[in-house]
Amino acid sequence: MKDTATQNTVFVRFNPPSPEVNRWHLENFFSGIGPIKKCSVISSTDKNGLGYGFVKFVSIADARVATRKYNNSFLDINDKKYKLKVELATRPVASESLKRKIQTEAPKGTEKDVSDEILARRKRTSRVIIRKRTSR
């Protein structure tokens, strides 16, 4: 059975990859299916689009409908068409070296659940940005 954290998330690959495609384009495109919790497009550090993103729906059923309805469809942005490949998202698989490292760090005689440990290491904390006001 799929992990419940990813059951309502779809993986979207668009071809050709382009920095022109942003999260608002995906959000507008997929919002016809149902309410969206979160939407993101992945780009490299030099702001070039890598050609994929994620759409997290409120409902698991909406994610499944989106995969059936929008797989192999086209997204039209500024008179340019991007072919979409849409499928249910899966959790990332950890590398063997990271698995070995976690298992060797575990105390002797204890079984360590490697997948939970990997997720704990990857979690990010919330960030708060505070800007100083300048007097006018």
PDB file of C-alpha atoms in Angstrom:
ATOM      1  CA  MET A   1       0.000   0.000   0.000  1.00  0.00           C
ATOM      2  CA  LYS A   2       1.206   3.514  -0.771  1.00  0.00           C
ATOM      3  CA  ASP A   3       2.259   5.824   2.018  1.00  0.00           C
ATOM      4  CA  THR A   4      -0.653   8.024   3.126  1.00  0.00           C
ATOM      5  CA  ALA A   5       1.536  11.131   2.926  1.00  0.00           C
ATOM      6  CA  THR A   6       1.896  10.753  -0.837  1.00  0.00           C
ATOM      7  CA  GLN A   7      -1.477   9.337  -1.831  1.00  0.00           C
ATOM      8  CA  ASN A   8      -2.930  12.794  -2.485  1.00  0.00           C
ATOM      9  CA  THR A   9       0.135  14.072  -4.387  1.00  0.00           C
ATOM     10  CA  VAL A  10       0.761  13.832  -8.117  1.00  0.00           C
ATOM     11  CA  PHE A  11       4.121  14.031  -9.858  1.00  0.00           C
ATOM     12  CA  VAL A  12       3.965  16.179 -12.999  1.00  0.00           C
ATOM     13  CA  ARG A  13       6.656  16.066 -15.690  1.00  0.00           C
ATOM     14  CA  PHE A  14       6.414  18.615 -18.479  1.00  0.00           C
ATOM     15  CA  ASN A  15       8.247  18.473 -21.756  1.00  0.00           C
ATOM     16  CA  PRO A  16      10.156  20.489 -22.883  1.00  0.00           C
ATOM     17  CA  PRO A  17      11.621  21.604 -19.520  1.00  0.00           C
ATOM     18  CA  SER A  18      11.334  25.358 -19.126  1.00  0.00           C
ATOM     19  CA  PRO A  19      11.728  28.010 -16.428  1.00  0.00           C
ATOM     20  CA  GLU A  20       8.568  29.569 -17.905  1.00  0.00           C
ATOM     21  CA  VAL A  21       6.368  26.980 -16.172  1.00  0.00           C
ATOM     22  CA  ASN A  22       5.749  27.959 -12.564  1.00  0.00           C
ATOM     23  CA  ARG A  23       3.585  26.743  -9.694  1.00  0.00           C
ATOM     24  CA  TRP A  24       0.742  29.118 -10.553  1.00  0.00           C
ATOM     25  CA  HIS A  25       0.435  27.550 -14.005  1.00  0.00           C
ATOM     26  CA  LEU A  26       0.138  24.067 -12.489  1.00  0.00           C
ATOM     27  CA  GLU A  27      -2.201  25.322  -9.777  1.00  0.00           C
ATOM     28  CA  ASN A  28      -4.546  26.923 -12.311  1.00  0.00           C
ATOM     29  CA  PHE A  29      -4.419  23.868 -14.568  1.00  0.00           C
ATOM     30  CA  PHE A  30      -5.164  21.289 -11.849  1.00  0.00           C
ATOM     31  CA  SER A  31      -7.608  23.356  -9.755  1.00  0.00           C
ATOM     32  CA  GLY A  32     -10.434  22.257 -12.038  1.00  0.00           C
ATOM     33  CA  ILE A  33     -10.207  18.803 -10.435  1.00  0.00           C
ATOM     34  CA  GLY A  34     -10.533  19.929  -6.819  1.00  0.00           C
ATOM     35  CA  PRO A  35      -8.979  22.000  -4.025  1.00  0.00           C
ATOM     36  CA  ILE A  36      -5.176  22.065  -3.964  1.00  0.00           C
ATOM     37  CA  LYS A  37      -3.183  22.065  -0.748  1.00  0.00           C
ATOM     38  CA  LYS A  38       0.256  22.789  -2.208  1.00  0.00           C
ATOM     39  CA  CYS A  39       1.883  23.123  -5.597  1.00  0.00           C
ATOM     40  CA  SER A  40       5.566  23.360  -6.561  1.00  0.00           C
ATOM     41  CA  VAL A  41       7.784  23.361  -9.645  1.00  0.00           C
ATOM     42  CA  ILE A  42      11.357  22.191  -9.145  1.00  0.00           C
ATOM     43  CA  SER A  43      14.157  24.292 -10.610  1.00  0.00           C
ATOM     44  CA  SER A  44      17.944  24.246 -10.406  1.00  0.00           C
ATOM     45  CA  THR A  45      19.990  26.780  -8.463  1.00  0.00           C
ATOM     46  CA  ASP A  46      20.535  28.814 -11.638  1.00  0.00           C
ATOM     47  CA  LYS A  47      16.717  29.141 -11.993  1.00  0.00           C
ATOM     48  CA  ASN A  48      16.459  26.804 -14.986  1.00  0.00           C
ATOM     49  CA  GLY A  49      13.387  24.631 -14.911  1.00  0.00           C
ATOM     50  CA  LEU A  50      14.100  20.934 -14.458  1.00  0.00           C
ATOM     51  CA  GLY A  51      10.843  19.927 -16.091  1.00  0.00           C
ATOM     52  CA  TYR A  52       8.845  18.581 -13.168  1.00  0.00           C
ATOM     53  CA  GLY A  53       6.765  19.519 -10.176  1.00  0.00           C
ATOM     54  CA  PHE A  54       4.275  18.281  -7.597  1.00  0.00           C
ATOM     55  CA  VAL A  55       0.615  19.035  -6.927  1.00  0.00           C
ATOM     56  CA  LYS A  56      -0.801  18.038  -3.543  1.00  0.00           C
ATOM     57  CA  PHE A  57      -4.575  17.797  -3.440  1.00  0.00           C
ATOM     58  CA  VAL A  58      -6.775  17.953  -0.346  1.00  0.00           C
ATOM     59  CA  SER A  59      -8.399  14.672  -1.347  1.00  0.00           C
ATOM     60  CA  ILE A  60      -6.874  11.356  -2.403  1.00  0.00           C
ATOM     61  CA  ALA A  61      -9.712  10.855  -4.891  1.00  0.00           C
ATOM     62  CA  ASP A  62      -8.872  14.165  -6.620  1.00  0.00           C
ATOM     63  CA  ALA A  63      -5.250  13.083  -7.086  1.00  0.00           C
ATOM     64  CA  ARG A  64      -6.381   9.853  -8.724  1.00  0.00           C
ATOM     65  CA  VAL A  65      -8.785  11.711 -11.019  1.00  0.00           C
ATOM     66  CA  ALA A  66      -5.994  14.127 -12.000  1.00  0.00           C
ATOM     67  CA  THR A  67      -3.720  11.257 -13.059  1.00  0.00           C
ATOM     68  CA  ARG A  68      -6.421   9.754 -15.257  1.00  0.00           C
ATOM     69  CA  LYS A  69      -7.704  13.012 -16.730  1.00  0.00           C
ATOM     70  CA  TYR A  70      -4.465  14.945 -17.310  1.00  0.00           C
ATOM     71  CA  ASN A  71      -1.855  12.288 -18.099  1.00  0.00           C
ATOM     72  CA  ASN A  72      -0.560  12.905 -21.662  1.00  0.00           C
ATOM     73  CA  SER A  73      -2.417  16.224 -21.903  1.00  0.00           C
ATOM     74  CA  PHE A  74      -0.992  19.610 -22.901  1.00  0.00           C
ATOM     75  CA  LEU A  75      -0.448  22.781 -20.884  1.00  0.00           C
ATOM     76  CA  ASP A  76      -0.562  25.939 -23.020  1.00  0.00           C
ATOM     77  CA  ILE A  77       1.543  28.899 -21.796  1.00  0.00           C
ATOM     78  CA  ASN A  78       2.137  31.943 -24.010  1.00  0.00           C
ATOM     79  CA  ASP A  79       1.268  29.998 -27.185  1.00  0.00           C
ATOM     80  CA  LYS A  80       3.741  27.244 -26.303  1.00  0.00           C
ATOM     81  CA  LYS A  81       2.518  23.720 -25.539  1.00  0.00           C
ATOM     82  CA  TYR A  82       4.040  21.524 -22.844  1.00  0.00           C
ATOM     83  CA  LYS A  83       3.200  17.833 -22.813  1.00  0.00           C
ATOM     84  CA  LEU A  84       2.349  16.615 -19.307  1.00  0.00           C
ATOM     85  CA  LYS A  85       3.068  13.218 -17.820  1.00  0.00           C
ATOM     86  CA  VAL A  86       1.037  12.894 -14.604  1.00  0.00           C
ATOM     87  CA  GLU A  87       1.287  10.038 -12.105  1.00  0.00           C
ATOM     88  CA  LEU A  88       0.808   9.467  -8.390  1.00  0.00           C
ATOM     89  CA  ALA A  89       3.898  10.525  -6.442  1.00  0.00           C
ATOM     90  CA  THR A  90       6.009   8.065  -4.477  1.00  0.00           C
ATOM     91  CA  ARG A  91       8.434   8.640  -1.655  1.00  0.00           C
ATOM     92  CA  PRO A  92      12.078   9.127  -2.642  1.00  0.00           C
ATOM     93  CA  VAL A  93      14.272   6.066  -2.273  1.00  0.00           C
ATOM     94  CA  ALA A  94      17.334   6.475  -0.072  1.00  0.00           C
ATOM     95  CA  SER A  95      20.750   5.636  -1.410  1.00  0.00           C
ATOM     96  CA  GLU A  96      22.423   2.472  -0.160  1.00  0.00           C
ATOM     97  CA  SER A  97      25.262   4.488   1.398  1.00  0.00           C
ATOM     98  CA  LEU A  98      22.810   6.536   3.491  1.00  0.00           C
ATOM     99  CA  LYS A  99      21.021   3.364   4.602  1.00  0.00           C
ATOM    100  CA  ARG A 100      24.331   1.800   5.695  1.00  0.00           C
ATOM    101  CA  LYS A 101      25.326   4.951   7.574  1.00  0.00           C
ATOM    102  CA  ILE A 102      22.066   5.037   9.519  1.00  0.00           C
ATOM    103  CA  GLN A 103      22.258   1.348  10.352  1.00  0.00           C
ATOM    104  CA  THR A 104      25.854   1.644  11.619  1.00  0.00           C
ATOM    105  CA  GLU A 105      24.887   4.604  13.850  1.00  0.00           C
ATOM    106  CA  ALA A 106      22.175   2.534  15.562  1.00  0.00           C
ATOM    107  CA  PRO A 107      23.152   1.119  18.977  1.00  0.00           C
ATOM    108  CA  LYS A 108      24.029  -2.600  19.035  1.00  0.00           C
ATOM    109  CA  GLY A 109      21.044  -4.882  19.460  1.00  0.00           C
ATOM    110  CA  THR A 110      18.445  -2.380  18.238  1.00  0.00           C
ATOM    111  CA  GLU A 111      16.629  -2.554  14.968  1.00  0.00           C
ATOM    112  CA  LYS A 112      16.437   0.834  13.327  1.00  0.00           C
ATOM    113  CA  ASP A 113      13.696   1.668  10.820  1.00  0.00           C
ATOM    114  CA  VAL A 114      15.817   3.181   8.075  1.00  0.00           C
ATOM    115  CA  SER A 115      12.987   4.824   6.113  1.00  0.00           C
ATOM    116  CA  ASP A 116      11.687   6.761   9.155  1.00  0.00           C
ATOM    117  CA  GLU A 117      15.185   7.931  10.013  1.00  0.00           C
ATOM    118  CA  ILE A 118      15.789   9.154   6.463  1.00  0.00           C
ATOM    119  CA  LEU A 119      12.565  11.139   6.532  1.00  0.00           C
ATOM    120  CA  ALA A 120      13.466  12.653   9.893  1.00  0.00           C
ATOM    121  CA  ARG A 121      16.792  13.833   8.494  1.00  0.00           C
ATOM    122  CA  ARG A 122      15.175  15.350   5.414  1.00  0.00           C
ATOM    123  CA  LYS A 123      12.484  17.326   7.246  1.00  0.00           C
ATOM    124  CA  ARG A 124      12.927  21.059   7.155  1.00  0.00           C
ATOM    125  CA  THR A 125      12.065  23.469   9.873  1.00  0.00           C
ATOM    126  CA  SER A 126       9.857  26.463   9.300  1.00  0.00           C
ATOM    127  CA  ARG A 127      11.551  29.710   8.433  1.00  0.00           C
ATOM    128  CA  VAL A 128      10.501  33.151   9.529  1.00  0.00           C
ATOM    129  CA  ILE A 129      11.780  36.129   7.583  1.00  0.00           C
ATOM    130  CA  ILE A 130      11.917  39.404   9.479  1.00  0.00           C
ATOM    131  CA  ARG A 131      12.639  42.574   7.613  1.00  0.00           C
ATOM    132  CA  LYS A 132      13.609  45.829   9.292  1.00  0.00           C
ATOM    133  CA  ARG A 133      11.394  48.751   8.477  1.00  0.00           C
ATOM    134  CA  THR A 134      13.088  51.822   7.202  1.00  0.00           C
ATOM    135  CA  SER A 135      11.775  55.182   8.316  1.00  0.00           C
ATOM    136  CA  ARG A 136      10.529  57.463   5.633  1.00  0.00           C
TER     137      ARG A 136
END
